Short mmCIF file of C-alpha atoms in Angstrom, two decimals:
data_model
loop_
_atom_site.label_atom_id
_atom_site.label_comp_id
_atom_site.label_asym_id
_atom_site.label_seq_id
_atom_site.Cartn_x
_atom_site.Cartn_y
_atom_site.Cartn_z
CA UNK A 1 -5.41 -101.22 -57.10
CA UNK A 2 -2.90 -98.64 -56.20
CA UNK A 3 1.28 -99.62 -56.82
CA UNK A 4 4.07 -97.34 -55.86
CA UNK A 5 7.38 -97.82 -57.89
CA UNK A 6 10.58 -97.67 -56.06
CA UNK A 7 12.35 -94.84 -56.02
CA UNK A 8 14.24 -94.10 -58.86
CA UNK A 9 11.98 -96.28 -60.54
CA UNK A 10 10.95 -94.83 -64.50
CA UNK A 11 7.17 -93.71 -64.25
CA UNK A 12 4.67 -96.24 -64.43
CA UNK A 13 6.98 -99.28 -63.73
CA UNK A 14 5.27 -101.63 -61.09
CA UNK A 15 8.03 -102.24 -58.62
CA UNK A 16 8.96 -106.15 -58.37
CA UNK A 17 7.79 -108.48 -55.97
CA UNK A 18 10.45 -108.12 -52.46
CA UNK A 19 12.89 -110.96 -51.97
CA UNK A 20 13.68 -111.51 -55.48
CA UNK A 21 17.45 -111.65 -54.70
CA UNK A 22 18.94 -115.61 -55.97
CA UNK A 23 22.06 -116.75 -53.38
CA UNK A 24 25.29 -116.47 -55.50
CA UNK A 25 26.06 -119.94 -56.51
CA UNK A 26 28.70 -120.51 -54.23
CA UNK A 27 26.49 -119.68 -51.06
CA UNK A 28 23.66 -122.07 -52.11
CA UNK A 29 22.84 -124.37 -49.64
CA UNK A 30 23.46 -128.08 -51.28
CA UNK A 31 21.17 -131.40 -50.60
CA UNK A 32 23.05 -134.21 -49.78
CA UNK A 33 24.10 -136.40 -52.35
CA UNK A 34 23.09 -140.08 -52.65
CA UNK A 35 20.02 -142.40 -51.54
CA UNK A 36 18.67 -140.26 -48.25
CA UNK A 37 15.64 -142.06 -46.24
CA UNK A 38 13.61 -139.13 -45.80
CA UNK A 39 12.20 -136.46 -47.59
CA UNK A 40 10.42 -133.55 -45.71
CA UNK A 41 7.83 -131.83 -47.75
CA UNK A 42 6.72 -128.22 -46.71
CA UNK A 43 3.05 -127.39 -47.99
CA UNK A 44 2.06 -123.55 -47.67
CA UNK A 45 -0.58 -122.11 -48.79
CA UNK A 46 -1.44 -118.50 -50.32
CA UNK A 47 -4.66 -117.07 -52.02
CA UNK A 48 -6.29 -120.80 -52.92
CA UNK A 49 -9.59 -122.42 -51.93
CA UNK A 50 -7.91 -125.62 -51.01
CA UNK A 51 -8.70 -127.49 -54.01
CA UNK A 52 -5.65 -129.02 -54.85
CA UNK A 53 -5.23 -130.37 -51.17
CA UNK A 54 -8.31 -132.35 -52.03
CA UNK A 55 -7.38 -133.36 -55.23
CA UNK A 56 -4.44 -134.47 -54.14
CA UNK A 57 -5.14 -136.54 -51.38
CA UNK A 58 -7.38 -138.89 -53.97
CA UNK A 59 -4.82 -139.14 -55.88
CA UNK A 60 -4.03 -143.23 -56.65
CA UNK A 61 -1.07 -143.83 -58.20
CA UNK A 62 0.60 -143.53 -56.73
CA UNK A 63 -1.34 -142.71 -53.41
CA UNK A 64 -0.12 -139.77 -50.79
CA UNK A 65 -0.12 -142.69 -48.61
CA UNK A 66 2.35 -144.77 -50.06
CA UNK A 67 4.73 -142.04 -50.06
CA UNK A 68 4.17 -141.41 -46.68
CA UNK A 69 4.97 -144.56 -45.17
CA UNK A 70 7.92 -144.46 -47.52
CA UNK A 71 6.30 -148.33 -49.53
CA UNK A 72 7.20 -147.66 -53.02
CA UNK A 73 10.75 -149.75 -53.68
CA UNK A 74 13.74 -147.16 -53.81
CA UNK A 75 11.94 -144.05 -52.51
CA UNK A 76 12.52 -141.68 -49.29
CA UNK A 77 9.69 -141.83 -46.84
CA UNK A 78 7.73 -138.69 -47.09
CA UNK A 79 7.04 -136.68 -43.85
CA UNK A 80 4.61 -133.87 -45.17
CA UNK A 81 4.42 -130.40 -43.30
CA UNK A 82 0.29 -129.54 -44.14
CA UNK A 83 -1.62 -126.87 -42.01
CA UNK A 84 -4.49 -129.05 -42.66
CA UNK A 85 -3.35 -132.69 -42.58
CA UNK A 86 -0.91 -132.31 -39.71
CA UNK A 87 -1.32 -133.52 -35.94
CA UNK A 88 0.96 -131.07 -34.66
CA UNK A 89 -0.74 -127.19 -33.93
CA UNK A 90 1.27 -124.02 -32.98
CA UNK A 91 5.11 -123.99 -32.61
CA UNK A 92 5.17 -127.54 -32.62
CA UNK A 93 3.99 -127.71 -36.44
CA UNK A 94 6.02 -124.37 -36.89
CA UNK A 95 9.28 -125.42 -35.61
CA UNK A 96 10.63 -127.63 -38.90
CA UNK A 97 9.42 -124.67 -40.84
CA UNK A 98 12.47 -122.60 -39.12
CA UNK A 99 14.64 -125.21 -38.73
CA UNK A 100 14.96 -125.80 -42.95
CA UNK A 101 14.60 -121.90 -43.35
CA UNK A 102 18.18 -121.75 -41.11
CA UNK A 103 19.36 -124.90 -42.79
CA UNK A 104 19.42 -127.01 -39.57
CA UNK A 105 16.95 -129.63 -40.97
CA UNK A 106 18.41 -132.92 -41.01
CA UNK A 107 17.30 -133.96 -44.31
CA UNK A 108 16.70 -132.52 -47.93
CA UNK A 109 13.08 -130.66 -48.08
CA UNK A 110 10.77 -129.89 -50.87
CA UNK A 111 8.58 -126.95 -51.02
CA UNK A 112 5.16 -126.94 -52.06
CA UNK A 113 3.03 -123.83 -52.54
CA UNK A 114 -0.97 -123.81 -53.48
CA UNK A 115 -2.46 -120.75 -54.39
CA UNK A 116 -1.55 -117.45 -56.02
CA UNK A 117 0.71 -115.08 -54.01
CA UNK A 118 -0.44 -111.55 -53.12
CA UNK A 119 1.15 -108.65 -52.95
CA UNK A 120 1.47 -108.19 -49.12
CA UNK A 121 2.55 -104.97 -49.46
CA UNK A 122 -0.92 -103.69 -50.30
CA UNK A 123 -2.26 -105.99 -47.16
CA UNK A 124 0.69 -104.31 -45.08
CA UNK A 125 -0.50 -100.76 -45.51
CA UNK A 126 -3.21 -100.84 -43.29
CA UNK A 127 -2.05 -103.09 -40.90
CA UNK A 128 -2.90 -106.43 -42.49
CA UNK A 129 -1.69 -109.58 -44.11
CA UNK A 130 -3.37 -111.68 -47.00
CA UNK A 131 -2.16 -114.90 -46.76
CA UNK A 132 -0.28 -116.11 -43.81
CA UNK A 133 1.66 -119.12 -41.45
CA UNK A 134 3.13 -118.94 -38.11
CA UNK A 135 4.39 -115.79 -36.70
CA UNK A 136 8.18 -113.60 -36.57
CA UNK A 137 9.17 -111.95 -33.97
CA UNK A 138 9.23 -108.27 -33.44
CA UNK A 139 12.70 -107.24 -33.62
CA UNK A 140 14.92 -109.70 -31.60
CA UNK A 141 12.51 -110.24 -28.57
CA UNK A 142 11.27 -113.76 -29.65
CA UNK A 143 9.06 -113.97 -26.18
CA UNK A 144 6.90 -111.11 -27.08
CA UNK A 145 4.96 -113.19 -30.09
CA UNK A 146 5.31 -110.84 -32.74
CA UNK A 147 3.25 -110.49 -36.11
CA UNK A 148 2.12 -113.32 -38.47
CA UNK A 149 4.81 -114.50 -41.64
CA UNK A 150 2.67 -114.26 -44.67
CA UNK A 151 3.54 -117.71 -45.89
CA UNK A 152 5.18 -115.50 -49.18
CA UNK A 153 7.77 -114.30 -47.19
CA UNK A 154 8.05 -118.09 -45.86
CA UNK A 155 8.54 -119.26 -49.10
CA UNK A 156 10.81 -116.76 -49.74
CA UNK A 157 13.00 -117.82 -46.70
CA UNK A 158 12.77 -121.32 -47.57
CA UNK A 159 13.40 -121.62 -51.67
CA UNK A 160 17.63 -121.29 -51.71
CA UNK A 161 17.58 -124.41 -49.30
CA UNK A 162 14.81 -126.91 -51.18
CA UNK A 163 15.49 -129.59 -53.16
CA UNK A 164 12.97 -128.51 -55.37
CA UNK A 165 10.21 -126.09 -55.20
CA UNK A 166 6.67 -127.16 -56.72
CA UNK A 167 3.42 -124.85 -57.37
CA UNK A 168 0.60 -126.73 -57.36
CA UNK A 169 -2.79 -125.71 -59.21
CA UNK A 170 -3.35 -122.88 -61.47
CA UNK A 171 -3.07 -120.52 -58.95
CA UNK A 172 -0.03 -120.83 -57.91
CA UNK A 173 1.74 -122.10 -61.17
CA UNK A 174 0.03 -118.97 -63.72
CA UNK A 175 -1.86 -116.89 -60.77
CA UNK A 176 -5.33 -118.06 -61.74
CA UNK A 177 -8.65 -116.71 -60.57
CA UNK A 178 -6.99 -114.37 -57.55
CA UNK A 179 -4.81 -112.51 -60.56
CA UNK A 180 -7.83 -112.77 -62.46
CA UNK A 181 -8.68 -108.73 -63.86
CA UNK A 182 -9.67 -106.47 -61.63
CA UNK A 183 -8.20 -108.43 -58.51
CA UNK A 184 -7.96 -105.87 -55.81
CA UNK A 185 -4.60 -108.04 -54.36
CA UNK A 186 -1.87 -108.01 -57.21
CA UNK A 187 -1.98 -111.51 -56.94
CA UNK A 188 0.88 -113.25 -58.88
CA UNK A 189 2.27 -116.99 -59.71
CA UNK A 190 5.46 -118.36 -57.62
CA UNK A 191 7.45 -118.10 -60.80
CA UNK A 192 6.39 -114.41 -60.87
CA UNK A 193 7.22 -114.22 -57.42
CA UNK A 194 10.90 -116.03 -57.35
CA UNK A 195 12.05 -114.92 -60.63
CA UNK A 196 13.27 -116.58 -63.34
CA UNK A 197 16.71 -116.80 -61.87
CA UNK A 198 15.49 -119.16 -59.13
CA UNK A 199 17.39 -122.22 -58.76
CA UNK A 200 16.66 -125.04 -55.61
CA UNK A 201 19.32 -126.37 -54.44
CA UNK A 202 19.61 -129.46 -56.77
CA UNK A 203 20.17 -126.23 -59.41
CA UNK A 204 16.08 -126.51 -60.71
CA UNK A 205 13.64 -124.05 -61.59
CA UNK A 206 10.60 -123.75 -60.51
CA UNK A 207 7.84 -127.12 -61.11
CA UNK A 208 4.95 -126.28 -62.25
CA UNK A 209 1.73 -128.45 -61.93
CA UNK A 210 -1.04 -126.68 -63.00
CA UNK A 211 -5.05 -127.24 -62.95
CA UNK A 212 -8.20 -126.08 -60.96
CA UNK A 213 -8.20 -128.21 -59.40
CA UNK A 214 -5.49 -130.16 -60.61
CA UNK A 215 -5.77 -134.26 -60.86
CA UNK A 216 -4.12 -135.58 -58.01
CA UNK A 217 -1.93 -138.04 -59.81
CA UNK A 218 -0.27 -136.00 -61.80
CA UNK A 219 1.31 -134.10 -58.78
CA UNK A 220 2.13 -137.56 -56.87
CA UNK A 221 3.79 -138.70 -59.95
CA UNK A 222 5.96 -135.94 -60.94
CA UNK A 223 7.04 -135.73 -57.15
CA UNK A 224 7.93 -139.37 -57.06
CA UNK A 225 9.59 -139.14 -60.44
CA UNK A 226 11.64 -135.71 -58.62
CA UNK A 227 12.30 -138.26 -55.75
CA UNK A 228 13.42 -141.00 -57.68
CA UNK A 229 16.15 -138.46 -59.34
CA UNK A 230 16.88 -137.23 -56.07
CA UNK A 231 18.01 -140.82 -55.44
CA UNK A 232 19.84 -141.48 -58.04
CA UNK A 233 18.14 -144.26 -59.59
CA UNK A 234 16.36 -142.16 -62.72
CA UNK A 235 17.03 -139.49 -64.59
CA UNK A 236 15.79 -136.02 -64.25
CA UNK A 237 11.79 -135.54 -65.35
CA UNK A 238 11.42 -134.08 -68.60
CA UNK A 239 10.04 -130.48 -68.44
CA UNK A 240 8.50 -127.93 -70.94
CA UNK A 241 9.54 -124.47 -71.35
CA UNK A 242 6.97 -122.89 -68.89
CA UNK A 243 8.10 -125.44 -66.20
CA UNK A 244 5.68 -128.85 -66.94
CA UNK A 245 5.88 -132.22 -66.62
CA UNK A 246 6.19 -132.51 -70.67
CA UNK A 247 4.87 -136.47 -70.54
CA UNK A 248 1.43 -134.90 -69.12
CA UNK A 249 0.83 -131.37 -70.75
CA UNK A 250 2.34 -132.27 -74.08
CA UNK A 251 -1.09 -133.32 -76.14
CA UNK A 252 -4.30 -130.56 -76.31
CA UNK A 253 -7.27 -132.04 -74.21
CA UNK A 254 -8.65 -132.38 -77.71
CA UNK A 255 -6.48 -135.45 -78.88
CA UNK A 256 -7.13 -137.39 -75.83
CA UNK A 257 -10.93 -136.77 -75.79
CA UNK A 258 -13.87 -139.08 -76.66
CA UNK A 259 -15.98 -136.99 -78.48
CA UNK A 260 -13.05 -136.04 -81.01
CA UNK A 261 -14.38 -138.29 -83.29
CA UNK A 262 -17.23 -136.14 -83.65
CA UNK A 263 -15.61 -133.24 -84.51
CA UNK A 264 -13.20 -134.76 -87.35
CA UNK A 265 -16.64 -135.59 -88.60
CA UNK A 266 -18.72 -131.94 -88.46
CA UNK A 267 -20.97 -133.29 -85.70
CA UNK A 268 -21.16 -130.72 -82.32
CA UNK A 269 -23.59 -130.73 -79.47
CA UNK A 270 -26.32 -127.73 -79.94
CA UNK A 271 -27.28 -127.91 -75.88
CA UNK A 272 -25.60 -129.46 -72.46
CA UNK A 273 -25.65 -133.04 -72.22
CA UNK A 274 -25.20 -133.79 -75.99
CA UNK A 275 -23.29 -136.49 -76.63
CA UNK A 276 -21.12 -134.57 -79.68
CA UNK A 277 -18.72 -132.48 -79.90
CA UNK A 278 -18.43 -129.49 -77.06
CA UNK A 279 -16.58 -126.87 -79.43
CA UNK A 280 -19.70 -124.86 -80.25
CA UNK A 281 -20.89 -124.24 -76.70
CA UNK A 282 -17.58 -123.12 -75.35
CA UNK A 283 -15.22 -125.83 -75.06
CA UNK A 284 -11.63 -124.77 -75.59
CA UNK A 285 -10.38 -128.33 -75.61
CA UNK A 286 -8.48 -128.39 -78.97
CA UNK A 287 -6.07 -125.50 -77.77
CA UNK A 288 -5.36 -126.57 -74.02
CA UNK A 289 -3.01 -128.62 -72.66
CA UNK A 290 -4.24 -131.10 -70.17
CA UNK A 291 -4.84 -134.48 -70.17
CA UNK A 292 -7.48 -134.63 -67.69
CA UNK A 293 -9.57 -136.92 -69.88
CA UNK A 294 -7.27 -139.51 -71.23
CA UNK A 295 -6.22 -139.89 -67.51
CA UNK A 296 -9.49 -139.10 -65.35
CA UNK A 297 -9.67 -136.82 -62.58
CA UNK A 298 -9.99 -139.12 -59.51
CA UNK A 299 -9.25 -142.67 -60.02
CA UNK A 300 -9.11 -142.74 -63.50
CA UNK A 301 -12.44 -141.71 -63.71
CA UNK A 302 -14.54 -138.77 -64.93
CA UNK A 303 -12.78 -135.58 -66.61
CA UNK A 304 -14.79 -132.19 -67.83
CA UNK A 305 -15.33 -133.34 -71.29
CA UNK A 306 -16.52 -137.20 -70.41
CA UNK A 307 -18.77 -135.90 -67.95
CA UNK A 308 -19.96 -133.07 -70.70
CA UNK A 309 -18.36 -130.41 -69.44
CA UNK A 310 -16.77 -128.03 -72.21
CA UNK A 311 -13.00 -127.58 -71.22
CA UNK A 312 -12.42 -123.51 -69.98
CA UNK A 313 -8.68 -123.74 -70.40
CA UNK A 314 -8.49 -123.86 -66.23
CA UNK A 315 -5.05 -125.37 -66.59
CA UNK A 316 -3.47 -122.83 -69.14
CA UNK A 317 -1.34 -119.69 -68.63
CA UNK A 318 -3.92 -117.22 -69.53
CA UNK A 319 -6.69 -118.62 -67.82
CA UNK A 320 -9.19 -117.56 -66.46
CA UNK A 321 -9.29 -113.77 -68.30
CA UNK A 322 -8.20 -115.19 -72.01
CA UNK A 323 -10.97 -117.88 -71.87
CA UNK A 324 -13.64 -115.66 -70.96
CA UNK A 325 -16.68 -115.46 -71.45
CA UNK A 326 -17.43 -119.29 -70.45
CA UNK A 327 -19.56 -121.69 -72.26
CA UNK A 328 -19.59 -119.63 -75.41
CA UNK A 329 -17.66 -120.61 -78.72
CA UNK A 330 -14.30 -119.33 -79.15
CA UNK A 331 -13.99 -117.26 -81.97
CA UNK A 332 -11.48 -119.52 -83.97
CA UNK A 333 -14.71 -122.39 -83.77
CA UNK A 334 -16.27 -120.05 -86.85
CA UNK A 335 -12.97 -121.12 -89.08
CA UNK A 336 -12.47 -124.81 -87.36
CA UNK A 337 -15.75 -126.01 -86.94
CA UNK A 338 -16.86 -124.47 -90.51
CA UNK A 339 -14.37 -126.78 -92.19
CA UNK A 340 -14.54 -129.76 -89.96
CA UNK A 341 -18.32 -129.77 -91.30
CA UNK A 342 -17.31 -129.17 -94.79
CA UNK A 343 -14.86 -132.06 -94.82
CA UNK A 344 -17.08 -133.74 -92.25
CA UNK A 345 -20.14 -134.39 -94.46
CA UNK A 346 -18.50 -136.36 -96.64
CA UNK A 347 -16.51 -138.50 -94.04
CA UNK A 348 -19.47 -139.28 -91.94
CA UNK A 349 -21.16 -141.10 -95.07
CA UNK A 350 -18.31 -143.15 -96.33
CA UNK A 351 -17.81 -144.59 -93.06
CA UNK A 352 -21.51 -145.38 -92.17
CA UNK A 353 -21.28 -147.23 -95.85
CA UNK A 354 -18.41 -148.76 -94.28
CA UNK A 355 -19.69 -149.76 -90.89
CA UNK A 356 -23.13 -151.03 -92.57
CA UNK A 357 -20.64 -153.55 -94.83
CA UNK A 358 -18.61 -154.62 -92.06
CA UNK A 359 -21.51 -155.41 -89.61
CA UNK A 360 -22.51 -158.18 -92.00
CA UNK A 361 -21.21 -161.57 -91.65
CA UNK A 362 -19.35 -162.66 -95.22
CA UNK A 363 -21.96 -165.37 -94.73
CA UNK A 364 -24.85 -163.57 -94.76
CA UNK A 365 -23.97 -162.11 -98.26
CA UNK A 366 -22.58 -165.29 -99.54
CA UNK A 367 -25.66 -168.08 -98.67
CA UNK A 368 -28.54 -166.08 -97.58
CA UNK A 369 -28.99 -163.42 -100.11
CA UNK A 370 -28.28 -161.02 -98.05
CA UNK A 371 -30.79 -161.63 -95.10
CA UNK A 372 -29.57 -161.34 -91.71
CA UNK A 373 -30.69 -163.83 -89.39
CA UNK A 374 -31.45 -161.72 -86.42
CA UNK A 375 -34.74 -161.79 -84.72
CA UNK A 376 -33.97 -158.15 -83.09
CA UNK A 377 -35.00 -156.06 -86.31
CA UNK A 378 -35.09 -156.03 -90.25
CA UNK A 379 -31.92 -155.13 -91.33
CA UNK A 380 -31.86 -153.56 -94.70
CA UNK A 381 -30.39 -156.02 -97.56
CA UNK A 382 -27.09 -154.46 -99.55
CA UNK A 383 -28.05 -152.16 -101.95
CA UNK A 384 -26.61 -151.63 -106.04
CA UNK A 385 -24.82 -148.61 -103.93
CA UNK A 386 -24.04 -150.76 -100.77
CA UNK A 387 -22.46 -153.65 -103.53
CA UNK A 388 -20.74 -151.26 -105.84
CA UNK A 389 -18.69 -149.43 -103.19
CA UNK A 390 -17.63 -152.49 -101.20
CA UNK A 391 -16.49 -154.43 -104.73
CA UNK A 392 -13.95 -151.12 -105.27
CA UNK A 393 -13.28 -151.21 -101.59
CA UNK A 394 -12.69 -154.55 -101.55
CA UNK A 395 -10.17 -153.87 -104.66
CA UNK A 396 -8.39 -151.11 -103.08
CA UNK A 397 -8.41 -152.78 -99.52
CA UNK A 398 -6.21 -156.36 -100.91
CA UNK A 399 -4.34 -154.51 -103.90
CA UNK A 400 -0.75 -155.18 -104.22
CA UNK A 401 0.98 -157.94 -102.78
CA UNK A 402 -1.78 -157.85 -99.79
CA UNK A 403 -3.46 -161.33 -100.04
CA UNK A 404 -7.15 -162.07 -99.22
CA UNK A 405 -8.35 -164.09 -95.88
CA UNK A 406 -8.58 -167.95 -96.81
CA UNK A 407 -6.24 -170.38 -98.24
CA UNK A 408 -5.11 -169.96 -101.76
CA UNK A 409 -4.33 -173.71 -102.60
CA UNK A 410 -6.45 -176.45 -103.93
CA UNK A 411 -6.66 -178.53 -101.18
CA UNK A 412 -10.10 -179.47 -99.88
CA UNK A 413 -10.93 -179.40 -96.65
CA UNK A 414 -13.84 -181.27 -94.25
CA UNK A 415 -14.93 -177.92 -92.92
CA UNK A 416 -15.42 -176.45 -96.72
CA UNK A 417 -18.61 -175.03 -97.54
CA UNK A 418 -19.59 -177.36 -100.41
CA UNK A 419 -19.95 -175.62 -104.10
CA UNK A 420 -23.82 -176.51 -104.24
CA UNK A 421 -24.46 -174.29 -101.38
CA UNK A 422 -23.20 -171.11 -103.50
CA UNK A 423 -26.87 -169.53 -104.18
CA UNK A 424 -28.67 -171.68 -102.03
CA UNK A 425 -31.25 -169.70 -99.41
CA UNK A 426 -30.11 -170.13 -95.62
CA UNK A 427 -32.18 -173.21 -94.03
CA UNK A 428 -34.36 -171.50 -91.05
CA UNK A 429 -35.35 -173.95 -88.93
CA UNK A 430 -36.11 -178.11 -88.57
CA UNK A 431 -39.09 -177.98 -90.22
CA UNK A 432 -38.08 -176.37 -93.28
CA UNK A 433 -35.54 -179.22 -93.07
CA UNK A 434 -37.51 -181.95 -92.87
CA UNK A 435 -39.66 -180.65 -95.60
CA UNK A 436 -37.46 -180.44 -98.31
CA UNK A 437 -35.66 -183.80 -97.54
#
């Protein structure tokens, strides 16, 4: 790919992205303060596969739905602008692009962009356009058609005026696969694109909701968490430094997963569809933020790692050329993984003593020698081991002022198991009974 700096420019200084100018403060256009009824969102797309349209519409809680037909107590009604999802075609869907572009709009307006942004200029110098919505006239002779608006140059219109501006997916939040190396397009992220002067009109930066796709809920909460702020009945969301909802990218996928526990204890899968650990065959779970697990990707459901899919880091910054190559072990795994199994080996056994002595009823141990009564299996009797461990255990478990389970009084009781029984062998059945009456 070949980029021309400006003129004046230093040698070999990629020019900026156009448009990158932020209205002076005073000239910003302002939302209107206090409850409003509606909310128009404006959805545009760029270089994306239309992943996190579909991710988004299964989204559940809450649902696009509900925030269309304006349900949930104390929110706007929603009216969405999508090129997919709308009824209207042509100028019709068109027109309330222009009319919050000139300010006319008679209501506040998010922006929502999906997908990475090209470089148009590179599209433009043969004639062409990458990504685009709608058309501008040529000149000021609106009757003769004129050429399509890349929907980057829509955006760009748009920003000053929004209440807030959101990128949606990995794409458009970090510039994703279409930046990926070797991209003939000099793709880019919105925040790449607006700068990091950009303010909306309520005075935020860009949102950023990242993923490939991402889960659906986490963009319909963090817009009805914006909305409820635009309200005035809660307080702002709280963001991380690259633009996040900080109460859903602030934990690795790692912490949140359900095969951690294998890992603390030196255990990894060897091939797909192992039920262990997915560090060794290229998940990058313990260094991503995400929390695609802990909350499911559609309905609370599923999520790479429960459905044994390593974690590629699809959600992070430097995805997808700092991840590569997929489904291989990241390099750090030689350090991590060699000391989780170090420290591992000896975990794993002092629990499964542990878990043997605590699936045992104190019964069992106390009146039947040991024997468990189940007619599923022969279950191996404590050993000298099995005893010696649980009597220190036992020790270290109610030392201090950390009584035992009972009553520690003299009192007797009708329910008491009577002193003879101590050492007695469990009675089996009738029979047994009868005989030895």
């Amino acid at each position: 790919m070949t980029t021309h700096a400006p003129a004046g420019a230093p040698a070999g200084v990629e020019e900026a992205p156009p448009g990158r100018v932020q209205e002076p403060e005073a000239e910003r256009r302002r939302v209107p303060e206090g409850p409003v009824k509606v909310v128009h969102a404006f959805w545009m797309a760029g270089m994306s596969c239309d992943g996190c349209s579909i991710s988004v519409t299964g989204a559940t809680n809450p649902k696009v739905e509900d925030l269309l037909a304006g349900i949930i107590p104390g929110l706007p009604k929603v009216v969405l602008h999508h090129p997919v999802l709308a009824e209207a075609v042509g100028e019709e869907f068109i027109h309330p692009f222009k009319l919050a572009e000139e300010g006319k709009l008679d209501a506040p307006y998010v922006c929502v962009y999906e997908g990475s942004i090209a470089d148009e200029r590179i599209a433009a110098a043969t004639g062409g356009y990458f990504s685009a919505m709608g058309m501008q006239a040529l000149g000021d002779d609106e009757e003769e058609g004129g050429t399509p608006l890349s929907t980057a140059d829509r955006m760009r219109r748009m920003a000053p005026g929004a209440a807030a501006v959101i990128a949606i997916g990995t794409c458009a939040t970090w510039g994703g696969i279409p930046a990926a190396a070797g991209n003939p397009t000099g793709s880019m992220s919105l925040m790449d694109f607006l700068g990091k002067d950009y303010r909306s009109a309520l005075g935020l930066p860009i949102i950023n909701i990242p993923g490939c796709a991402p889960v659906g809920d986490n963009f319909t909460e963090t817009v009805a968490a914006i909305l409820m702020f635009l309200q005035g009945i809660g307080p702002l969301p709280e963001f991380d430094e690259l633009g996040r909802p900080a109460w859903l990218f602030g934990e690795t996928v790692h912490r949140g997963c359900t095969r951690a526990g294998y890992y603390e204890e030196g255990v990894f899968a060897e091939n797909f569809g192992d039920k262990e650990c997915l560090v060794e065959i290229g998940c990058w779970g313990p260094v991503v933020n995400c929390n695609i697990v802990s909350r499911g990707a559609q309905s609370h459901m599923g999520g790479c790692m429960a459905a044994g899919g390593p974690c590629i880091g699809c959600t992070m910054p430097g995805f997808p050329d700092k991840f590569a190559p997929f489904y291989t072990a990241p390099p750090g795994s030689a350090v991590s993984s060699t000391a989780s199994r170090t420290l591992g080996f000896g975990i794993r056994r002092l629990r499964a003593l542990s878990n043997h002595d605590r699936n045992r009823e104190p019964r069992w141990d106390a009146v039947a020698g040991g024997e468990v009564p189940s007619g599923w299996g022969e279950i191996e009797k404590p050993g000298l081991l099995d005893k010696t461990m649980h009597f220190f255990y036992e020790k270290l478990q109610f030392s201090g002022n950390k009584r035992k389970p009972g009553r520690n009084d003299s009192r007797k009781y009708f329910m008491d198991m009577p002193p003879r029984t101590e050492g007695m062998e469990a009675l089996r059945d009738t029979d047994e009974t009868a005989e030895r009456s």
